[in-house]
Short mmCIF file of C-alpha atoms in Angstrom, two decimals:
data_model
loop_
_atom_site.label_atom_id
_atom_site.label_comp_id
_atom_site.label_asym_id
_atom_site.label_seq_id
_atom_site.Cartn_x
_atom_site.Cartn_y
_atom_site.Cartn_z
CA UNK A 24 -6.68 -25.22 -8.90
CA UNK A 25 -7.92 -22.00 -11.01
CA UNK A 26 -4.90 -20.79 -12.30
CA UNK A 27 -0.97 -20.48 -11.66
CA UNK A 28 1.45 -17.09 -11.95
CA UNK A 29 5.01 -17.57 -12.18
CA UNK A 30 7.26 -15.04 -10.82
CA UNK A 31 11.11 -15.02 -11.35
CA UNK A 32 13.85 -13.19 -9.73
CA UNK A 33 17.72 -13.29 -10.13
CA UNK A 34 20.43 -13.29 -7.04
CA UNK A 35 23.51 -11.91 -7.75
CA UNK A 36 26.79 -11.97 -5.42
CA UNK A 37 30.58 -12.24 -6.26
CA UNK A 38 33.14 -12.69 -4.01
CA UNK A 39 34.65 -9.72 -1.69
CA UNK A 40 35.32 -8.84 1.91
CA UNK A 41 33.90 -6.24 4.36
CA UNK A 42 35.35 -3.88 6.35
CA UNK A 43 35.71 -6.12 9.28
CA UNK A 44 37.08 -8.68 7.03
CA UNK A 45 34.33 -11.08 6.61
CA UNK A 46 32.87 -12.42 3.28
CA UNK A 47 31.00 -10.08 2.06
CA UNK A 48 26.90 -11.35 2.00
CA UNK A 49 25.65 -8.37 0.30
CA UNK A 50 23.91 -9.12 -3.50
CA UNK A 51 21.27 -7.88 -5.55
CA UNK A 52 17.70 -8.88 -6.50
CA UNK A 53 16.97 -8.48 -9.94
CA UNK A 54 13.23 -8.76 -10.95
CA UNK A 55 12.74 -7.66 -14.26
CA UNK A 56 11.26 -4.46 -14.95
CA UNK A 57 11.40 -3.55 -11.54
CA UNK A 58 14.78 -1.51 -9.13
CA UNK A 59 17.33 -3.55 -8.09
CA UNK A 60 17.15 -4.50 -4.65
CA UNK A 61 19.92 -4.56 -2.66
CA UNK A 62 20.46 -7.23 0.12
CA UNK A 63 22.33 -8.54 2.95
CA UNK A 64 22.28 -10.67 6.01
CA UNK A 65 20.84 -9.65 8.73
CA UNK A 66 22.97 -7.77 11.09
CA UNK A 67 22.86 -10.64 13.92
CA UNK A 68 24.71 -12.63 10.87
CA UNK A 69 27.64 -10.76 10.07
CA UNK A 70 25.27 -8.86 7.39
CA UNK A 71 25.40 -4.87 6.65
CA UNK A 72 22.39 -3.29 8.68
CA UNK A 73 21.84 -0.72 5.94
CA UNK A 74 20.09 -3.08 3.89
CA UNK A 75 17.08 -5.15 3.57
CA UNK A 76 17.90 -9.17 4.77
CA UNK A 77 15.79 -11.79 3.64
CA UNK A 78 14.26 -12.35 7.24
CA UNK A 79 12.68 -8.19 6.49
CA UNK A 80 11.59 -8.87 3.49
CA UNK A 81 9.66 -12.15 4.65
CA UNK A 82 7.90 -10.47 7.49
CA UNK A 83 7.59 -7.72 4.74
CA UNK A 84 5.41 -9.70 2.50
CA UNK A 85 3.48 -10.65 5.07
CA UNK A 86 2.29 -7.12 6.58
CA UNK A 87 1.39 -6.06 2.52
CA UNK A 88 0.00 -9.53 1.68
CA UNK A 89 -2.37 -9.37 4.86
CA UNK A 90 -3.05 -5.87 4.18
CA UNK A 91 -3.94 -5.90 0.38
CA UNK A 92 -6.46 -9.05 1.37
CA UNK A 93 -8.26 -7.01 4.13
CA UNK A 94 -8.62 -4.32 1.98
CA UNK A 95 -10.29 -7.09 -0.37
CA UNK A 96 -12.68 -8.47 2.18
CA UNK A 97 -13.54 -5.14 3.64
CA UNK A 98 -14.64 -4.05 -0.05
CA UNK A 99 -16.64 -7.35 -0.68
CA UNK A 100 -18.54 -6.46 2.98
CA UNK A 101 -19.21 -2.88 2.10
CA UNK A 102 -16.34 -1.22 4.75
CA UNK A 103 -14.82 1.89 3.97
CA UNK A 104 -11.27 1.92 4.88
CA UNK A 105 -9.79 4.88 5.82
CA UNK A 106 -6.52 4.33 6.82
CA UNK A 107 -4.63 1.15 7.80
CA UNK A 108 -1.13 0.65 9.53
CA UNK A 109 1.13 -2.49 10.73
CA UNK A 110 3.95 -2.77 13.63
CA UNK A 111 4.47 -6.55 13.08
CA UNK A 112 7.17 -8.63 14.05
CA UNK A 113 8.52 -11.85 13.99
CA UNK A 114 10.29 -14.34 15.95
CA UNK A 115 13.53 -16.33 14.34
CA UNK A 116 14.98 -19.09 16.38
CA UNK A 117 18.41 -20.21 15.64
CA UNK A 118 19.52 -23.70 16.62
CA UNK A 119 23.44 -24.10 17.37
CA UNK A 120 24.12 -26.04 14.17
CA UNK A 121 23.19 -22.98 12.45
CA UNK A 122 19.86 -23.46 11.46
CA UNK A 123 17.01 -21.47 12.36
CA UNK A 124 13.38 -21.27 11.35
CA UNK A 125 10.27 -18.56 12.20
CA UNK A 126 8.26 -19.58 15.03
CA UNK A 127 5.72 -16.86 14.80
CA UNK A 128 4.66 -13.64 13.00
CA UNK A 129 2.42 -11.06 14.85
CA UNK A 130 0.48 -8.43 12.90
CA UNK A 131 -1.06 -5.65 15.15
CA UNK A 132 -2.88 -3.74 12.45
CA UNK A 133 -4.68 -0.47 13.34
CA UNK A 134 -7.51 0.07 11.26
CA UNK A 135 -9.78 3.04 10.73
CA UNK A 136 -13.28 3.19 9.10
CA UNK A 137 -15.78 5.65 8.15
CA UNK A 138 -18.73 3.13 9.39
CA UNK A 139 -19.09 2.96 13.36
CA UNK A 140 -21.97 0.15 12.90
CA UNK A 141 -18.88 -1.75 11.21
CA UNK A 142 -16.47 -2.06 13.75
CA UNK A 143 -17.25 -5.81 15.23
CA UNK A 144 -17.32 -6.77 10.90
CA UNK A 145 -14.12 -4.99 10.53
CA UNK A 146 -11.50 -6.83 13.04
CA UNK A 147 -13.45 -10.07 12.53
CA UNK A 148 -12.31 -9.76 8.75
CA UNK A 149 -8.38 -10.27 9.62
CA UNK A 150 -9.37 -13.72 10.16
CA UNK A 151 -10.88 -13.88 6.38
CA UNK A 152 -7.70 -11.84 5.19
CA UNK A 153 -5.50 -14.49 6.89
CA UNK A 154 -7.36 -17.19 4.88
CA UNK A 155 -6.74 -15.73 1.60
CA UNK A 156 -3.39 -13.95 2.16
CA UNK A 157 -0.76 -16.23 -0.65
CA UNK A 158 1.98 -15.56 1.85
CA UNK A 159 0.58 -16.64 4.99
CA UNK A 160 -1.02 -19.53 3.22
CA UNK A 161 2.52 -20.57 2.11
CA UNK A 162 4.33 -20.24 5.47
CA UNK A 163 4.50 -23.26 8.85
CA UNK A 164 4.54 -21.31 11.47
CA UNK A 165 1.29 -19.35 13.30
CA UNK A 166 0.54 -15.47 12.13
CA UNK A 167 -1.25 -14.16 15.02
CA UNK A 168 -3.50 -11.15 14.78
CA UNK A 169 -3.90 -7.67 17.51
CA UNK A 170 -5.88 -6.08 15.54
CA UNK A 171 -7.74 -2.58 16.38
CA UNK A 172 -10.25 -0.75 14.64
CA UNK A 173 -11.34 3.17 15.22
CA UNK A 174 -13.57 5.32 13.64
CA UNK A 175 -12.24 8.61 11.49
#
């Protein structure tokens, strides 16, 4: 192994009821240095839609992870990137005792370039992003990739 990073953050939650008179789940992220985030469960769990749930914020880290390594690999490979953009989504099973886990994750990125020789290089580069991405390294469950590519 090169080298390691640490990185720290602080949850926050005290005890208090919502409007429809469950627990409350709502808390705050504190990273230092950085806004506090504020977070809830998920809507499906009795959580307050308005805010970011830890199940957003995983498929979250994905998109920017994937994104910020493809921007990497084009660079190395000498591909402009013009613009880039990412409907992804995710699929959660829940079990009946409760627990639940990811099954899949599918990016659909739309890419544009300023190269049309670079196309065919371009889309097969997701595949290189996906092996350096720290995120999708660290999760058990496929990422599958739709990617296009255009010319601006």
């Amino acid at each position: 192994m090169g080298f390691k990073h640490l990185f720290k953050a602080e949850a926050k939650w005290s005890s208090n009821k919502n409007e429809k008179g469950f627990v409350s789940k709502n808390h705050e992220i504190i990273i230092e240095g950085k806004p506090v985030l504020s977070v809830s469960a998920a809507k499906a769990f009795k959580g307050d839609a308005e805010l970011y749930n830890p199940e957003d914020m995983l498929l979250s880290s994905l998109v920017s992870c994937h994104m910020m390594s493809y921007l990497y690999v084009c660079g190395q490979n000498g591909i402009e990137v013009l613009s880039y953009s990412d409907n992804a989504e995710a699929t959660l099973e829940v079990e009946f005792d409760g627990s639940g886990r990811f099954t899949e994750v599918r990016l659909n990125p739309k890419v544009t370039i300023a190269n049309p020789d670079k196309i065919q290089l371009a889309l097969e580069l997701h595949k290189k992003a996906n092996q350096l991405c720290f995120i999708a390294n660290s999760c058990n469950f496929p990422i599958l990739h739709n990617a296009s590519c255009e010319v601006g």
